XYZ file of C-alpha atoms in Angstrom:
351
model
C -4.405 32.104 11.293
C -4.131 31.370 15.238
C -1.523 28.800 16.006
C -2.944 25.012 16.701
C -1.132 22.361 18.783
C -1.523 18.880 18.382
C 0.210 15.836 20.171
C 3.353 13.761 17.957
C 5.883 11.883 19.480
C 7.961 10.206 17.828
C 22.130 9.082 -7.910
C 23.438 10.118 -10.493
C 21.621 6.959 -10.302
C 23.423 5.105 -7.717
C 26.506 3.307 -8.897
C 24.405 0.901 -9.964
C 20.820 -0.299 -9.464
C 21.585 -3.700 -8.748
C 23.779 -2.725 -5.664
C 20.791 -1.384 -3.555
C 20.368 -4.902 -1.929
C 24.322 -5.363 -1.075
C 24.550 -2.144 0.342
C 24.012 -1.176 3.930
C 20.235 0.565 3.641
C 21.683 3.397 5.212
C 25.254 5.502 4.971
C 26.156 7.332 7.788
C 28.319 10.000 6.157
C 27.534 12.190 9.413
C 26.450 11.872 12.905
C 23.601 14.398 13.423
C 23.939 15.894 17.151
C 21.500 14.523 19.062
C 22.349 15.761 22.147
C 23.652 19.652 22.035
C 20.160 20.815 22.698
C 19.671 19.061 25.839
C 16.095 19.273 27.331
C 15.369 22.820 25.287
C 12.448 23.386 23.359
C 13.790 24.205 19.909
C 11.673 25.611 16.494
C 11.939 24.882 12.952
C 9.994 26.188 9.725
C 9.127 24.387 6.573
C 8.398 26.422 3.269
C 7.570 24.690 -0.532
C 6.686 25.311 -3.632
C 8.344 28.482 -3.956
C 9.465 30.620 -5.531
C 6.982 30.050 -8.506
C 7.636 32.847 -11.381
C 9.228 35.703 -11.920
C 7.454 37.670 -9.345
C 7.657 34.677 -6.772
C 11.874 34.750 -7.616
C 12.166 38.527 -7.055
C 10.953 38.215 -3.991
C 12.296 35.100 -2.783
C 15.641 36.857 -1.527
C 13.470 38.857 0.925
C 11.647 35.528 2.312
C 14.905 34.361 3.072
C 15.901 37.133 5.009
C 12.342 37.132 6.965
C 13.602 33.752 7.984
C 17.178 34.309 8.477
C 15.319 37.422 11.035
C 13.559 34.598 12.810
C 16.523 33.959 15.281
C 15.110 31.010 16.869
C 15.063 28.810 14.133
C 17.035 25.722 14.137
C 16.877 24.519 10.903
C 14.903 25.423 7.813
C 12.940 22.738 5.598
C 12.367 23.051 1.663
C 10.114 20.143 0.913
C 10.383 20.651 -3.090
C 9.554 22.660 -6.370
C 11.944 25.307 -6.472
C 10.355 26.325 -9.669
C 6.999 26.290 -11.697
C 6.172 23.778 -13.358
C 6.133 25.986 -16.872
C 9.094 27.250 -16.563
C 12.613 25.751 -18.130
C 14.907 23.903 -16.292
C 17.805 25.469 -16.822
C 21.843 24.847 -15.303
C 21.503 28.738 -15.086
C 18.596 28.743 -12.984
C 19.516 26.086 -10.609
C 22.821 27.610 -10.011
C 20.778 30.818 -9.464
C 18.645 28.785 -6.315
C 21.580 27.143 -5.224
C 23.065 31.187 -4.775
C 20.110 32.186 -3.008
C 20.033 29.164 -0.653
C 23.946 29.410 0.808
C 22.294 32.804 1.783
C 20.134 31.188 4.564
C 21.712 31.922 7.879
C 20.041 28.437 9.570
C 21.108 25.117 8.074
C 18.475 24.547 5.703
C 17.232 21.246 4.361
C 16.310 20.584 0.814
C 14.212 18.153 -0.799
C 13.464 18.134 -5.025
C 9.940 18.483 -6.142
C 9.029 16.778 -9.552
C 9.342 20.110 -11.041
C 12.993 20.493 -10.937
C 13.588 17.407 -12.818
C 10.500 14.921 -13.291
C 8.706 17.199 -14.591
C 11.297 18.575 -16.985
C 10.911 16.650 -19.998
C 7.914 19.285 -21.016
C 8.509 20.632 -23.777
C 8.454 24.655 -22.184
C 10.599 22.883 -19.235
C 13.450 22.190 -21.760
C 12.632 18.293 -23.004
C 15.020 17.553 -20.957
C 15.389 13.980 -19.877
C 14.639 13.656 -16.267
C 17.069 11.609 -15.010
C 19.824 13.982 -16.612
C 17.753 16.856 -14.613
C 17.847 15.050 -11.424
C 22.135 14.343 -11.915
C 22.347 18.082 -12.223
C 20.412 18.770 -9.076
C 22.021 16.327 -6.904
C 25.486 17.707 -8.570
C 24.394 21.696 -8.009
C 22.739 20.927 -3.987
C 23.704 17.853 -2.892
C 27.685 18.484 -3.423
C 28.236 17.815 0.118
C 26.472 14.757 1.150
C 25.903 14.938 5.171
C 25.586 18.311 5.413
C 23.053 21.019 5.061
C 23.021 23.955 2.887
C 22.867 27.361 4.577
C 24.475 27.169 7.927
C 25.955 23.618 8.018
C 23.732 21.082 10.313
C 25.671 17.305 9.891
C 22.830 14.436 8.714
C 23.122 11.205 7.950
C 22.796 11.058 4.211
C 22.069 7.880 1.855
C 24.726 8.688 -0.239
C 26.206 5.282 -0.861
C 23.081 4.515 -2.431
C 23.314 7.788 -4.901
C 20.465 9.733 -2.844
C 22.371 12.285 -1.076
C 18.851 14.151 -0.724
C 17.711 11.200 1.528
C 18.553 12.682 5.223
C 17.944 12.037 8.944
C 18.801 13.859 11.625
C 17.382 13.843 15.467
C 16.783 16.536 17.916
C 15.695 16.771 21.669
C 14.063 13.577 20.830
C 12.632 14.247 17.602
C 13.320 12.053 14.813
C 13.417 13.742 11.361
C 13.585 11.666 8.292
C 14.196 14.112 4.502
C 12.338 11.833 2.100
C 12.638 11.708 -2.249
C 9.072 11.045 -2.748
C 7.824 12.780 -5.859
C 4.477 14.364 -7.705
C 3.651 12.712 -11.060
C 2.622 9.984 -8.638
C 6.075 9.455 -7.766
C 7.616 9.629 -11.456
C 5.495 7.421 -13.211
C 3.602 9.343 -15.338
C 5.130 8.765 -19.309
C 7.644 11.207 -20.701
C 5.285 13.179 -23.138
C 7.525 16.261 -23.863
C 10.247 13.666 -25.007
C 7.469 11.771 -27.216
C 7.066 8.502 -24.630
C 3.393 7.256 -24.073
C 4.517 4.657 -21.255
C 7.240 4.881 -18.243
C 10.747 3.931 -19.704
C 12.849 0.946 -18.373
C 15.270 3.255 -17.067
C 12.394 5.713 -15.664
C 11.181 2.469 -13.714
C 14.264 1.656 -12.891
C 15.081 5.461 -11.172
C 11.553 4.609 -9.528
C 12.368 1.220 -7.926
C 15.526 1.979 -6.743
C 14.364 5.228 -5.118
C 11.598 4.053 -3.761
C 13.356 1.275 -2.008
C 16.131 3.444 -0.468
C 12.671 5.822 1.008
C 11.482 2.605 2.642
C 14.363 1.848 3.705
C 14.735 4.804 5.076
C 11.532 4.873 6.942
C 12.019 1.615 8.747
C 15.645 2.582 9.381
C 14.309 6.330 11.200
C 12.100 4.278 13.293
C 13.965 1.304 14.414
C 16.554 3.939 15.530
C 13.704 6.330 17.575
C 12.146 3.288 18.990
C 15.656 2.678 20.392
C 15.848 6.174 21.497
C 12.782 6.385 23.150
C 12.114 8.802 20.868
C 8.905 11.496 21.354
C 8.080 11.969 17.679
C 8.832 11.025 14.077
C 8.894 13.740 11.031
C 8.741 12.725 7.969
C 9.277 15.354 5.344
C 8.721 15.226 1.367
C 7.608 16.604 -1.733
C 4.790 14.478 -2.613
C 1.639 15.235 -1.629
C 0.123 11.371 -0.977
C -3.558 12.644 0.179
C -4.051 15.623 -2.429
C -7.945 16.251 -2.272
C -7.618 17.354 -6.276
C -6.685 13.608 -7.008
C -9.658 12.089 -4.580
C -11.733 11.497 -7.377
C -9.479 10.334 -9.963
C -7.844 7.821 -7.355
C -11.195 6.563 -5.862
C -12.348 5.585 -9.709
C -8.713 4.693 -10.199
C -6.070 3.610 -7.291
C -3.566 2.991 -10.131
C -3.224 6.805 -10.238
C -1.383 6.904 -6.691
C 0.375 3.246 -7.230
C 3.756 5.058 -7.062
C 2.924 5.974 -3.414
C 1.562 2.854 -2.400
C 5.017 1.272 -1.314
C 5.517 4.003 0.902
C 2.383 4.438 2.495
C 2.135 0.593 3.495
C 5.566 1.402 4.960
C 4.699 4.633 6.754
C 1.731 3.065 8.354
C 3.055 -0.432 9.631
C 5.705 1.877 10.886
C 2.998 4.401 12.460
C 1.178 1.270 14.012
C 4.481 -0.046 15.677
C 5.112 3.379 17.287
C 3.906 4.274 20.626
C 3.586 7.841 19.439
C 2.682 10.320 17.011
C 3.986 10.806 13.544
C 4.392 13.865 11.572
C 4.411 14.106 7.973
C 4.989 17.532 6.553
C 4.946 17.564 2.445
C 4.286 20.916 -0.242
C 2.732 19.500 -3.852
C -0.487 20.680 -3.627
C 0.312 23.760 -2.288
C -2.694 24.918 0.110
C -2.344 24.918 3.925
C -3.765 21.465 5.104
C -3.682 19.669 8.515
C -5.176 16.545 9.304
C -5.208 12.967 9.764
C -4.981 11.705 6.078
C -5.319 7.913 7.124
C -7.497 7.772 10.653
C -10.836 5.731 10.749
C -12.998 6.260 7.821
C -10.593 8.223 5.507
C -11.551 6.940 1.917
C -7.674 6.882 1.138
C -7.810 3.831 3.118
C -8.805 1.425 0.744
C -7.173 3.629 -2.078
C -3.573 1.951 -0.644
C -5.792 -1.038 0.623
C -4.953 0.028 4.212
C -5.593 -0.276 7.570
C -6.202 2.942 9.984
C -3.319 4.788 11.144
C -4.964 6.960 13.163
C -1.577 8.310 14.973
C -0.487 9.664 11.691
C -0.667 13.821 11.193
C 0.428 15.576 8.261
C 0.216 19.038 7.442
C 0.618 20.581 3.622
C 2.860 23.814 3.982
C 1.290 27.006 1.107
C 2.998 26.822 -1.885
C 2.886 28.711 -5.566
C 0.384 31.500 -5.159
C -0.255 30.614 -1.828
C 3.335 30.989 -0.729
C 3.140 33.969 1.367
C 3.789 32.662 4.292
C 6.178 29.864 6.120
C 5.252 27.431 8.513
C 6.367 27.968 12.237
C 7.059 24.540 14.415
C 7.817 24.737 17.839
C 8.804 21.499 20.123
C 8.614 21.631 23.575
C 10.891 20.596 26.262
C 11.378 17.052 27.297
C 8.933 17.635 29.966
C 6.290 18.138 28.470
C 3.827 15.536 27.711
C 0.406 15.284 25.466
C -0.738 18.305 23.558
C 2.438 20.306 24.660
C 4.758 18.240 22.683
C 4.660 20.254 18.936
C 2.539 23.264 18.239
C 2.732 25.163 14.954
C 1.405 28.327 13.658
C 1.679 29.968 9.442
C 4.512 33.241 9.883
C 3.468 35.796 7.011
C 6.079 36.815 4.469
C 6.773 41.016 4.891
C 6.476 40.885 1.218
C-alpha cells in the first residue's frame, strides 16, 4: 500500500477501589525524556493482534527481528491480544510472550487486549476468572512499572492506582498516552464460560475503576501537551470504539458500546479543546482502517450522543490473519508544519 500523510498535532486491582478518588490521578514513577531528540524527526511502529495460533506464534520470533532490523525505530507499540481468542490462557504461555518480547531490541510498549484476560473465562480459554487473568498479566509484563519492555524507554506509569499498563510518554513534541480500554465493550459482557448471565459486582467494579484512571489519564495527557505546546496527541489502545462489524448492532442498540461511552465523551471534549490533531491508533478488529471515526455526519455520533470531533484520526493497525504486516509512523521535525507533521505507511512481514 503507498504511504499516506495526514496532519496531527498534538491492579491486581488497585489497593483498593475506593482509593481512586484520594489518589493523585496520575503516578509519575518515571520522567519520560522529552527532550533527547531535540528537533529530529523520529519513527515508531505499532503491531496488534498477533500472534494468533500456532502458525501466527512460530513465526512471531521472525516479526520481531524484521522490526528489531528496522534501525530507525524509536519505540515499538503492541496495542493488545497477544493471543486468539480460542486459545487457553495459560501462565505457560504468557511467560512464553513475555520471552519473546525482552527480545525486541527498541523499547516496546504493551497494552492487554480482552483476549489475554477478559476474554478468558471461555470455557476453551481456561474458565478462568478474568480478573485473576489480568493479576497474572500485570505480574508477568508489567513487573517494572515506568519502564518499557524490550530496550528500556522510562514512562510515566499509573501504578499507584494498580494500572501499571496505563503509560505516557512525550517525544519531539508528541504526546503519547498507552490506554486499558478493552473489547467485550470494555469488559462488560457477562462471564458465560464461568456460568454468569449478567456483569459481576466485582467485574463492574474492575470496570469503573479502570475506566476512571483512562479518563483520567486522557485529561491528564492533554492538560500537560497544552502546556507544552505540544504538536500532536496519540492515544493508543486495544479497543476498537468505531468497529464497522458492531455498526449495526450499536445503531439498533447504543447499550452495546456503553462501556466506551465514558471515554469517548472524554476523548472528544479533549479533541475540541486542542488546537491540533489527535491520533488514536487501536488493533480489535483487526483490518487496516484510517479515518475520521467522529467528523461531521459519522453515525457513531449519536451512538455516544456526541458532538463532531472532526480533528480526531484513528487508524486500526492488521491484526489475526491480517497480521502480516506492521505499521510504519514517521514524525517530522519541529519545522515542519500541516501535512508534514506524521505520515505513515504498512511495512510487510519477510514471513
Amino acid at each position: 500500500m503507498p504511504s499516506k500523510t495526514l496532519t496531527i498535532t498534538t491492579a491486581a486491582l488497585t489497593l483498593a477501589f475506593g482509593l481512586l478518588a484520594s489518589q493523585p490521578a496520575f503516578a509519575e514513577t518515571a520522567q519520560a525524556d522529552s527532550t533527547s531528540d531535540g528537533n529530529q524527526a523520529f519513527i515508531f511502529a505499532a503491531i496488534g493482534d498477533i500472534p494468533y495460533g500456532a502458525a501466527e506464534i512460530a513465526k512471531f520470533p521472525s516479526h520481531i527481528q524484521d522490526l528489531n532490523a528496522d534501525k530507525e525505530l524509536k519505540f515499538v507499540a503492541h496495542v493488545g491480544d497477544i493471543k486468539n481468542g480460542s486459545s487457553v490462557c495459560s501462565d505457560e504461555y504468557f511467560s512464553y510472550i513475555r520471552t519473546q518480547f525482552d527480545t525486541f531490541a527498541h523499547p516496546l510498549v504493551y497494552t492487554p487486549g480482552d483476549n489475554e484476560w477478559v476474554d478468558c473465562h471461555r470455557t476453551n480459554n481456561g474458565a478462568y476468572n478474568p480478573l485473576e487473568r489480568l493479576d497474572k498479566i500485570r505480574e508477568v509484563f508489567f513487573n517494572q512499572p515506568g519502564k518499557t519492555l524490550g530496550a528500556t524507554m522510562p514512562v510515566k506509569s499509573q501504578e499507584n492506582l494498580g494500572l501499571p499498563e496505563d503509560v505516557r510518554f512525550e517525544k519531539n513534541r508528541v504526546a503519547f498516552s498507552v490506554l486499558n480500554v478493552q473489547g467485550s465493550n470494555n469488559s462488560l459482557l457477562p462471564w458465560t464460560g464461568l456460568g454468569k448471565t449478567a456483569a459481576t459486582p466485582e467485574q463492574l467494579a474492575e470496570v469503573e475503576h479502570r475506566t476512571d484512571a483512562v479518563i483520567a489519564q486522557i485529561h491528564q495527557t492533554f492538560a500537560e501537551a497544552r502546556r507544552s505546546n505540544d504538536r500532536a496527541v496519540v492515544l493508543m489502545q486495544q479497543a476498537d470504539m468505531f468497529d464497522p462489524s458492531l455498526l449495526a448492532d450499536a445503531t439498533a442498540n447504543p447499550a452495546t458500546v456503553s462501556g466506551f461511552r465514558g471515554i469517548v465523551q472524554a476523548i472528544v471534549e479533549e479533541t475540541n479543546n486542542f488546537d491540533a490533531p489527535v491520533y488514536l491508533v487501536n488493533g480489535d478488529s483487526h483490518v487496516f482502517a484510517a479515518n475520521q471515526p467522529l467528523a461531521a455526519g459519522s453515525p457513531w455520533l449519536d451512538i455516544y450522543g456526541s458532538p463532531a470531533a472532526d480533528n480526531l484520526q484513528r487508524v486500526t493497525v492488521d491484526g489475526a490473519n491480517n497480521a502480516v504486516d506492521y505499521v510504519r509512523f514517521t514524525v517530522a521535525g519541529n519545522s515542519a508544519k500541516g501535512a508534514d507533521v506524521l505520515s505513515w505507511e504498512k511495512v510487510p512481514f519477510s514471513q
